PDB file of C-alpha atoms and ligand atoms in Angstrom:
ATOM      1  CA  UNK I   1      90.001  81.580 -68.181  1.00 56.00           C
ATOM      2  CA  UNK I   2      89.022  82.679 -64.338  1.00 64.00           C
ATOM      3  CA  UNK I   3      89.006  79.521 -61.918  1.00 70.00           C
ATOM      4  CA  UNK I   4      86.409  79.915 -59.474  1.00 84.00           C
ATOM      5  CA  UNK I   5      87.918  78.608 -56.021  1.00 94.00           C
ATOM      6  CA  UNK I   6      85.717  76.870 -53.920  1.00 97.00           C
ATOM      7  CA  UNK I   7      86.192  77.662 -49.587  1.00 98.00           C
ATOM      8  CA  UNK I   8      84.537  75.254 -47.407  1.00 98.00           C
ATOM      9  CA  UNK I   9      83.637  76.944 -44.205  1.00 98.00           C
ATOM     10  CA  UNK I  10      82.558  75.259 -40.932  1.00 98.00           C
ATOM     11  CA  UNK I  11      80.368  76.815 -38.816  1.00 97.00           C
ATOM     12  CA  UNK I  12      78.165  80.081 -39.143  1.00 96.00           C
ATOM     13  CA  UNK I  13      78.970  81.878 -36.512  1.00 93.00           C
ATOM     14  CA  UNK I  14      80.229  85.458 -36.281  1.00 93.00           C
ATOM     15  CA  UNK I  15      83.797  84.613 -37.510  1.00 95.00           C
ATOM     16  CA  UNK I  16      82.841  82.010 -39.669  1.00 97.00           C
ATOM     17  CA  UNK I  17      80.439  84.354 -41.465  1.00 96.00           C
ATOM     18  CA  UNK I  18      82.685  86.990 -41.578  1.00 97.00           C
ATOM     19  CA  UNK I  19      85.400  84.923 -43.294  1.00 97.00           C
ATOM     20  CA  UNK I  20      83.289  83.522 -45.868  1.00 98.00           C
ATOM     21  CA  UNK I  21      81.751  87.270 -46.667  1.00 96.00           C
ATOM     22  CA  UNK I  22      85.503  88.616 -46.941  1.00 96.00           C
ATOM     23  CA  UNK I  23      86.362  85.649 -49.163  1.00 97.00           C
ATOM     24  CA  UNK I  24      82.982  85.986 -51.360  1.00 96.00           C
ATOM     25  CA  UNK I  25      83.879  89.561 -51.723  1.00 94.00           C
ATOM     26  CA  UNK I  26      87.261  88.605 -52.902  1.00 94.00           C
ATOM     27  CA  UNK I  27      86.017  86.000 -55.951  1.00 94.00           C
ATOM     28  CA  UNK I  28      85.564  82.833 -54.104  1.00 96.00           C
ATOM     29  CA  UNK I  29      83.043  80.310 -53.813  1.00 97.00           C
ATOM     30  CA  UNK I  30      82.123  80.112 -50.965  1.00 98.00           C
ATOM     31  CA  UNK I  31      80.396  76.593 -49.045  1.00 98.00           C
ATOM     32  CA  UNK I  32      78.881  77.239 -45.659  1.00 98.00           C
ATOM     33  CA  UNK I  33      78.306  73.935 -43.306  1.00 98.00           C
ATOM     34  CA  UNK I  34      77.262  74.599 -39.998  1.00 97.00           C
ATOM     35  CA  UNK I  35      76.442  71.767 -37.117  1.00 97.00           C
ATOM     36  CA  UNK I  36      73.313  73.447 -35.510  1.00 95.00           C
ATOM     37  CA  UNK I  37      70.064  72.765 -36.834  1.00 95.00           C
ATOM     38  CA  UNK I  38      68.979  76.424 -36.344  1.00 92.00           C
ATOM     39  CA  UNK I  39      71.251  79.331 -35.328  1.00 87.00           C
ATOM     40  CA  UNK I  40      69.838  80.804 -32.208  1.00 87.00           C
ATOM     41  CA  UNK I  41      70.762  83.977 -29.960  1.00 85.00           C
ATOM     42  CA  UNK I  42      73.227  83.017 -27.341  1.00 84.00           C
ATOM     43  CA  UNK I  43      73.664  85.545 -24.493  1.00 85.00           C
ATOM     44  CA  UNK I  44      72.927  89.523 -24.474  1.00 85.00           C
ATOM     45  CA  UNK I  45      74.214  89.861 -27.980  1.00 83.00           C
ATOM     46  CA  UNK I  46      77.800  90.365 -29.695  1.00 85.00           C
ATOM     47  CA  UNK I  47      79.966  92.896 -28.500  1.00 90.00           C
ATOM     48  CA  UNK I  48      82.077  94.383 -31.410  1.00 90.00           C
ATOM     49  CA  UNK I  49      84.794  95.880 -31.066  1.00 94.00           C
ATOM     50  CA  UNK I  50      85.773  99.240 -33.424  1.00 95.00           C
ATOM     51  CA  UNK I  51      88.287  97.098 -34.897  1.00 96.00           C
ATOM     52  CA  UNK I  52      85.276  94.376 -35.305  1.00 95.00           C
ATOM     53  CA  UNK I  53      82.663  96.832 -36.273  1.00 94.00           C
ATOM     54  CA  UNK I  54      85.043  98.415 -38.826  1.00 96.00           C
ATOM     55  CA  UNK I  55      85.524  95.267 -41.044  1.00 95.00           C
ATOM     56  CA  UNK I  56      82.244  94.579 -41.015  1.00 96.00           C
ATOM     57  CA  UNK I  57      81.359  97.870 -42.241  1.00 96.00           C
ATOM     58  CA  UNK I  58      83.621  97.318 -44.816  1.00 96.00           C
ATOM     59  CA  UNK I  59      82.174  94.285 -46.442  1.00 96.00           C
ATOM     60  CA  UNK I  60      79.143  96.543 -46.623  1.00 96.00           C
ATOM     61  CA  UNK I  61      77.152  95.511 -43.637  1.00 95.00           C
ATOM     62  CA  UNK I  62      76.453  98.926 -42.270  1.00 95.00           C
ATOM     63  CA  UNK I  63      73.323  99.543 -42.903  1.00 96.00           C
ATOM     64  CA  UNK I  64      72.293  95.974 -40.957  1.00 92.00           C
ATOM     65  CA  UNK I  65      74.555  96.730 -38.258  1.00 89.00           C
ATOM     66  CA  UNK I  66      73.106 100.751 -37.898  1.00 89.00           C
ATOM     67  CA  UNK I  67      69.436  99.221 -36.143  1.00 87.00           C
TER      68      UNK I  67
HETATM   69  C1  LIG G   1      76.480  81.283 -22.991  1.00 50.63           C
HETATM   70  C2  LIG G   1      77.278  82.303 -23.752  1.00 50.63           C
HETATM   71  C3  LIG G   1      76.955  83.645 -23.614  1.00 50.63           C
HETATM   72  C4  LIG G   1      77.671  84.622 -24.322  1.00 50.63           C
HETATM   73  N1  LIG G   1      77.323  85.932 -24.177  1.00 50.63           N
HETATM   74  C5  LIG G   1      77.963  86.872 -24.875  1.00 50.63           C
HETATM   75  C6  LIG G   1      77.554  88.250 -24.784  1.00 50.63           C
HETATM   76  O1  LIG G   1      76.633  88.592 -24.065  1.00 50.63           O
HETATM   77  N2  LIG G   1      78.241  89.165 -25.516  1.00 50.63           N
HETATM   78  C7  LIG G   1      79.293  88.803 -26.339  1.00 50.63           C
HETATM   79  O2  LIG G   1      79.858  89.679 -26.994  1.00 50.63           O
HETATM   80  N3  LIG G   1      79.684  87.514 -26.451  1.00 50.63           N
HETATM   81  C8  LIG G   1      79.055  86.550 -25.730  1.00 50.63           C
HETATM   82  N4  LIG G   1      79.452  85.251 -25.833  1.00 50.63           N
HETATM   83  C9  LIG G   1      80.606  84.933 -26.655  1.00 50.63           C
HETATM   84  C10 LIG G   1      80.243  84.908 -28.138  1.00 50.63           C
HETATM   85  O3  LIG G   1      79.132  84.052 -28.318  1.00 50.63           O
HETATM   86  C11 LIG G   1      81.460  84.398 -28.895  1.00 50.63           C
HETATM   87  O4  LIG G   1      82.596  85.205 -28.629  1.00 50.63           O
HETATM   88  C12 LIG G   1      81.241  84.422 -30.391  1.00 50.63           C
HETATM   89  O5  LIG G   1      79.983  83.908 -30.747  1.00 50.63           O
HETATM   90  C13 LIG G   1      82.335  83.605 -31.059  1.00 50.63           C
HETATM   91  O6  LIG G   1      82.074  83.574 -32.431  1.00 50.63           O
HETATM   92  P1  LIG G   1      82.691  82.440 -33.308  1.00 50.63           P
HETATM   93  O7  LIG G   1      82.225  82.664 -34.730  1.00 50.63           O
HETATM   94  O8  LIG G   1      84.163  82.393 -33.077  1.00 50.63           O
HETATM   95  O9  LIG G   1      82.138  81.083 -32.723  1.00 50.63           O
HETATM   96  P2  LIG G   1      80.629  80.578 -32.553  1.00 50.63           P
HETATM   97  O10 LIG G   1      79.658  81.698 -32.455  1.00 50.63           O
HETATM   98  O11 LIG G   1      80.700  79.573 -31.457  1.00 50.63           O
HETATM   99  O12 LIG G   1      80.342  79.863 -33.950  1.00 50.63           O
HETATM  100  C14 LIG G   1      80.904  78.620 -34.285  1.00 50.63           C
HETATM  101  C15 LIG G   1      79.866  77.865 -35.110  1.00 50.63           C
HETATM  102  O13 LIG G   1      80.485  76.723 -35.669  1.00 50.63           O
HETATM  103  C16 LIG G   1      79.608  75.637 -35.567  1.00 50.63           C
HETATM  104  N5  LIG G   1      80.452  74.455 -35.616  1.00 50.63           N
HETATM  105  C17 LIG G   1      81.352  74.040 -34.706  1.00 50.63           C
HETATM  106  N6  LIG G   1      81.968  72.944 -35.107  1.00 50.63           N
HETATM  107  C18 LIG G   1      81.474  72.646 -36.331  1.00 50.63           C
HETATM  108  C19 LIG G   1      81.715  71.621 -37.273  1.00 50.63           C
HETATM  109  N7  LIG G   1      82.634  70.647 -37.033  1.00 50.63           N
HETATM  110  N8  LIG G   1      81.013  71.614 -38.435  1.00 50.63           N
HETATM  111  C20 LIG G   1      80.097  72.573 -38.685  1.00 50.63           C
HETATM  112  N9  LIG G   1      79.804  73.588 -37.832  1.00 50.63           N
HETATM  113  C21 LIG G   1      80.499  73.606 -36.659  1.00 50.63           C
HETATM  114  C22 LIG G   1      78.876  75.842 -34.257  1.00 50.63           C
HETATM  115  O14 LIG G   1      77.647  75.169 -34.233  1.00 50.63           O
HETATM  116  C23 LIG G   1      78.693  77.376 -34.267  1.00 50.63           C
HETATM  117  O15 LIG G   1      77.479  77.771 -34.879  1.00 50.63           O
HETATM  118  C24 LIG G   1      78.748  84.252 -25.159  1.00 50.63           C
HETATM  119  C25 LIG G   1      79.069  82.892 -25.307  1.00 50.63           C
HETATM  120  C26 LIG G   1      78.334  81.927 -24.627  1.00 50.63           C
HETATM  121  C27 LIG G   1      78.677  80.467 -24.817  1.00 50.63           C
END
């Protein structure tokens, strides 16, 4: 029988988002808590990296990261 592992993550930010899609995509369950009451732009944007840009793209995020 498959045990479904739970993950808490804290914070939604860019890593903790990323982790939690990489470990989603990988079987687990995934719990999100984030402090904020609303998740708000914070300076001119991210700045990714290839490296960056290149995992995200892999957990299938191109075509939100292409606009
Ligand atoms: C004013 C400012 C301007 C910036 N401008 C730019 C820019 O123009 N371009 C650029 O590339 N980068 C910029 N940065 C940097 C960029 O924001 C960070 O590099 C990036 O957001 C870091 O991502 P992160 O996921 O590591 O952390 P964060 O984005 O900080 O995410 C962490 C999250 O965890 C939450 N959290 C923290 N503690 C807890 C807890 N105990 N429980 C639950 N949730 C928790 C926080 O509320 C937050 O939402 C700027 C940063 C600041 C502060």
């Amino acid at each position: 029988m498959a045990i479904t592992r739970t993950v808490v993550v804290a914070g939604a930010g860019i890593g903790g988002l990323t982790a939690s899609l990489a470990l989603a995509a990988k079987g687990f369950r995934v719990v999100i808590l984030e402090k904020a009451p609303r998740l708000e732009e914070v300076g001119a944007g991210l700045q990714l990296s290839p490296n960056a840009s290149s995992i995200l793209v892999g957990l299938g995020l191109e075509p939100r990261l292409a606009p």
